[in-house]
Short mmCIF file of C-alpha atoms in Angstrom, two decimals:
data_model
loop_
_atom_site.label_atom_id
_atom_site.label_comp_id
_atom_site.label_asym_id
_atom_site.label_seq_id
_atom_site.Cartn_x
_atom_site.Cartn_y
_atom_site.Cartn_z
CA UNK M 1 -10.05 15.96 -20.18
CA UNK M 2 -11.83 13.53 -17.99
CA UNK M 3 -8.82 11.34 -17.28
CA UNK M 4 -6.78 14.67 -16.63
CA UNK M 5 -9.48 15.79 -13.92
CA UNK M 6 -10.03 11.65 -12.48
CA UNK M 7 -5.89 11.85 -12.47
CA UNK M 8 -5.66 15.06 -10.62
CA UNK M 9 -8.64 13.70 -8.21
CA UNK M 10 -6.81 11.05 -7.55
CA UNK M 11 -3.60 12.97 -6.96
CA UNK M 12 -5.39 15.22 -4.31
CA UNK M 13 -7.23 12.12 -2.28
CA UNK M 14 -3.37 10.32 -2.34
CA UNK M 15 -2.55 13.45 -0.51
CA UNK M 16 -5.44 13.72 1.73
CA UNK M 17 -4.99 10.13 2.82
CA UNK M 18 -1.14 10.72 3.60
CA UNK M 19 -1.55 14.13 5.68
CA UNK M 20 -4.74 12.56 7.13
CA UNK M 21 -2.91 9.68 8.75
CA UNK M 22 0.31 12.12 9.22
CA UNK M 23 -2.37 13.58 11.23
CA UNK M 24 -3.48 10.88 13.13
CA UNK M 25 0.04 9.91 14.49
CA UNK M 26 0.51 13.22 15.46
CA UNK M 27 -2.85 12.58 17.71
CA UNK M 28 -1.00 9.23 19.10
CA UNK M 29 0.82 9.30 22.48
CA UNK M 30 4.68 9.81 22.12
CA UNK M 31 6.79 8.24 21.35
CA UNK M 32 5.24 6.25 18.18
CA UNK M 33 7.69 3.44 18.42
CA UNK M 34 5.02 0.97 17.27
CA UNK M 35 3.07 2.60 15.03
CA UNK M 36 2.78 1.80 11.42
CA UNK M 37 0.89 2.87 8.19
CA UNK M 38 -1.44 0.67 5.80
CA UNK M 39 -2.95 1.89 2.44
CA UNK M 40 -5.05 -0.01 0.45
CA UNK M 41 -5.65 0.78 -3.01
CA UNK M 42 -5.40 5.06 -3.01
CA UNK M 43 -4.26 4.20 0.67
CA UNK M 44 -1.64 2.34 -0.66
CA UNK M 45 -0.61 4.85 -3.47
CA UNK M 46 -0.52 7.24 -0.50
CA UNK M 47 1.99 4.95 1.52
CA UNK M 48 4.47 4.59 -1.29
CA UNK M 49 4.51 8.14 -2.76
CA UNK M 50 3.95 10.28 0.35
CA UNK M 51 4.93 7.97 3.45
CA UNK M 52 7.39 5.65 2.78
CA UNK M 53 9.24 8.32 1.10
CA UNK M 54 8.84 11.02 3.41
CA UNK M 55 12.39 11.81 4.13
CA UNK M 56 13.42 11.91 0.88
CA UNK M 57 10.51 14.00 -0.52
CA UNK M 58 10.01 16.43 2.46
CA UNK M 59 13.46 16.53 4.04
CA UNK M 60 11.08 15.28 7.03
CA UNK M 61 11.88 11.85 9.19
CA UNK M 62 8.87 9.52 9.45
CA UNK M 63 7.29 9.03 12.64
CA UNK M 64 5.99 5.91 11.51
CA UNK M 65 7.93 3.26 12.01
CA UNK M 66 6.91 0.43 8.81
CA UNK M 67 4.33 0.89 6.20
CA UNK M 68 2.46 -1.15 4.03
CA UNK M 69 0.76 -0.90 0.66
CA UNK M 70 -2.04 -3.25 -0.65
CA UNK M 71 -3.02 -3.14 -4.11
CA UNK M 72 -1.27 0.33 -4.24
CA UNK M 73 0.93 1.45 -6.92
CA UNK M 74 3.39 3.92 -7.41
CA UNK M 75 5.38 5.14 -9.93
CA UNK M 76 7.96 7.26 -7.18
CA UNK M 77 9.42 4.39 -5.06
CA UNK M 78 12.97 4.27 -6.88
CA UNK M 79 14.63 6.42 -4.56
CA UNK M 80 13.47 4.00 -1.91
CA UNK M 81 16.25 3.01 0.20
CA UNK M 82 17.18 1.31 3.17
CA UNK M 83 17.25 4.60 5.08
CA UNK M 84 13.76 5.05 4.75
CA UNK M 85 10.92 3.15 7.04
CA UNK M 86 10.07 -0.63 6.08
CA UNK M 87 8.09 -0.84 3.27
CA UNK M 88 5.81 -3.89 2.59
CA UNK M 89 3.97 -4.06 -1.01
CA UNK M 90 1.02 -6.73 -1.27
CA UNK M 91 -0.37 -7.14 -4.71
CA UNK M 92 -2.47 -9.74 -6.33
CA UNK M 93 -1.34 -11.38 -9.33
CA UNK M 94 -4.23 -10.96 -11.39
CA UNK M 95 -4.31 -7.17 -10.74
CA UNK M 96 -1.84 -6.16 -13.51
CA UNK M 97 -1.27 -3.01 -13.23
CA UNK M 98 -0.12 -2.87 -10.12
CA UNK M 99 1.69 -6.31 -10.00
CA UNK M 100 4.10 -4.89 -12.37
CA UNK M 101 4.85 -1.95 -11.08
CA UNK M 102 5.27 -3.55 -7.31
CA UNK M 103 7.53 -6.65 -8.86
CA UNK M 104 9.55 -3.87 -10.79
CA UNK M 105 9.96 -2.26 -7.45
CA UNK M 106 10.97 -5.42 -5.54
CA UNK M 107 13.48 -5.83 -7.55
CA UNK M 108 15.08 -2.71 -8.00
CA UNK M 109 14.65 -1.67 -4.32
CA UNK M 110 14.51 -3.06 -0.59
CA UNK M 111 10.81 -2.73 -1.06
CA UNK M 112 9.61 -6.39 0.32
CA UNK M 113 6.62 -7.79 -2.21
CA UNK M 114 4.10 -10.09 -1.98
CA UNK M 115 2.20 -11.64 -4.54
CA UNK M 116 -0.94 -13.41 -4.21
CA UNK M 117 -1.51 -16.01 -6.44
CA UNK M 118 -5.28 -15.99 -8.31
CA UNK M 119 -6.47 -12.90 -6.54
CA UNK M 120 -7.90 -9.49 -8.04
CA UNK M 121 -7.51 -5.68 -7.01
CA UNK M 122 -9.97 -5.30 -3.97
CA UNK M 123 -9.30 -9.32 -2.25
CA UNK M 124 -10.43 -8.18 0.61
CA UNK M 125 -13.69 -6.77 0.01
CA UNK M 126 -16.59 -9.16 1.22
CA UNK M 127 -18.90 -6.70 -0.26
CA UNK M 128 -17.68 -8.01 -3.72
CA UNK M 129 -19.49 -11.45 -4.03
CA UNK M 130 -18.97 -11.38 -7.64
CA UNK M 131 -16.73 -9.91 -10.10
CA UNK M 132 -16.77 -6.54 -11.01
CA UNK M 133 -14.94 -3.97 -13.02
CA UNK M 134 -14.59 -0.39 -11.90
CA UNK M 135 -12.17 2.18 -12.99
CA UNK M 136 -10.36 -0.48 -15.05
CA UNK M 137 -9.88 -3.10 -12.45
CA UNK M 138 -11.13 -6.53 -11.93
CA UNK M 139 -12.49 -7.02 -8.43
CA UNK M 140 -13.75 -9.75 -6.29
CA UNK M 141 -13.39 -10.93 -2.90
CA UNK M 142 -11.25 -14.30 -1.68
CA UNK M 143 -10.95 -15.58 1.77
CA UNK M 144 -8.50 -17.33 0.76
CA UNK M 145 -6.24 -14.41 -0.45
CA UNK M 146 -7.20 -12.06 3.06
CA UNK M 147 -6.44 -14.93 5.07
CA UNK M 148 -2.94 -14.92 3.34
CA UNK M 149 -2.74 -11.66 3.50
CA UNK M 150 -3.55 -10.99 7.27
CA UNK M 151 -0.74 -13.53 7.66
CA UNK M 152 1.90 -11.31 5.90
CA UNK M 153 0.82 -8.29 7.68
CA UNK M 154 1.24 -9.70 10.93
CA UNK M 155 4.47 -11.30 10.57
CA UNK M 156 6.03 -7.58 8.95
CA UNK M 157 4.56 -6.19 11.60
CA UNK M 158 6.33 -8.51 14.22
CA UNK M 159 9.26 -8.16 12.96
CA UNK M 160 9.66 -4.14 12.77
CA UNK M 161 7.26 -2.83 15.17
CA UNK M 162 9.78 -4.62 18.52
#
């Protein structure tokens, strides 16, 4: 019963977090030509179920324009297709869980992946000076790994936010 009410938690923040920043564009100046979404983590599970998705799932066009997911998974992204917004998946390759499910997804849609080589769920996290495990991840911080992932986020971002 615990995992059933964590699950369903975790099912109502995704969908906080996606009408939330649904929310926030509407709040943005029109038109939203360069405006994209980024999710990290529940964020990210809100970008690829809710977001990304949003044509297909609510018969609704997105207003944002590219979105990106890090260390998000998802388990709804194979209906993603071109005619939805650019999607961007960065996952580390020691966080398991969701390195499968984002390489399974890179390969069976135009999702674009990244993988980060030697980094954990939560990279980015200075806070996390030393490993820790929470909810059934491994977590630590690396420059290195933000760095590179700052770098991939800017370049997607370049190239569909014109």
């Amino acid at each position: 019963q615990g995992a059933v009410r964590q699950g369903s938690t975790l099912v109502a923040l995704v969908f906080v977090l996606s009408a939330a920043a649904s929310a926030c564009l509407g709040w943005l100046t029109r038109p939203a030509d360069r405006v994209a979404v980024i999710g990290f983590s529940a964020g990210g599970i809100a970008v690829n179920e809710y977001i990304a998705t949003a044509g297909r799932m609510f018969a609704l066009e997105s207003d944002f324009r590219a979105a990106i997911a890090v260390y998000g998974g998802t388990a709804r992204l194979s209906g993603y297709a071109e005619r939805d917004i650019p999607l961007m998946q960065i996952v580390a390759s020691e966080d398991e869980r969701f390195r499968r499910i984002c390489e399974f997804y890179g390969e069976t849609t135009p999702t674009e992946v990244h993988v980060i080589e030697g980094a954990y769920h939560a990279f980015d996290q200075p806070q996390l000076t030393r490993m820790i495990h929470y909810v059934g991840f491994d977590m630590v911080y690396s420059y290195g790994a933000t760095r590179e992932a700052q770098t991939l986020v800017r370049r997607f971002l370049a190239r569909h936010l014109q």
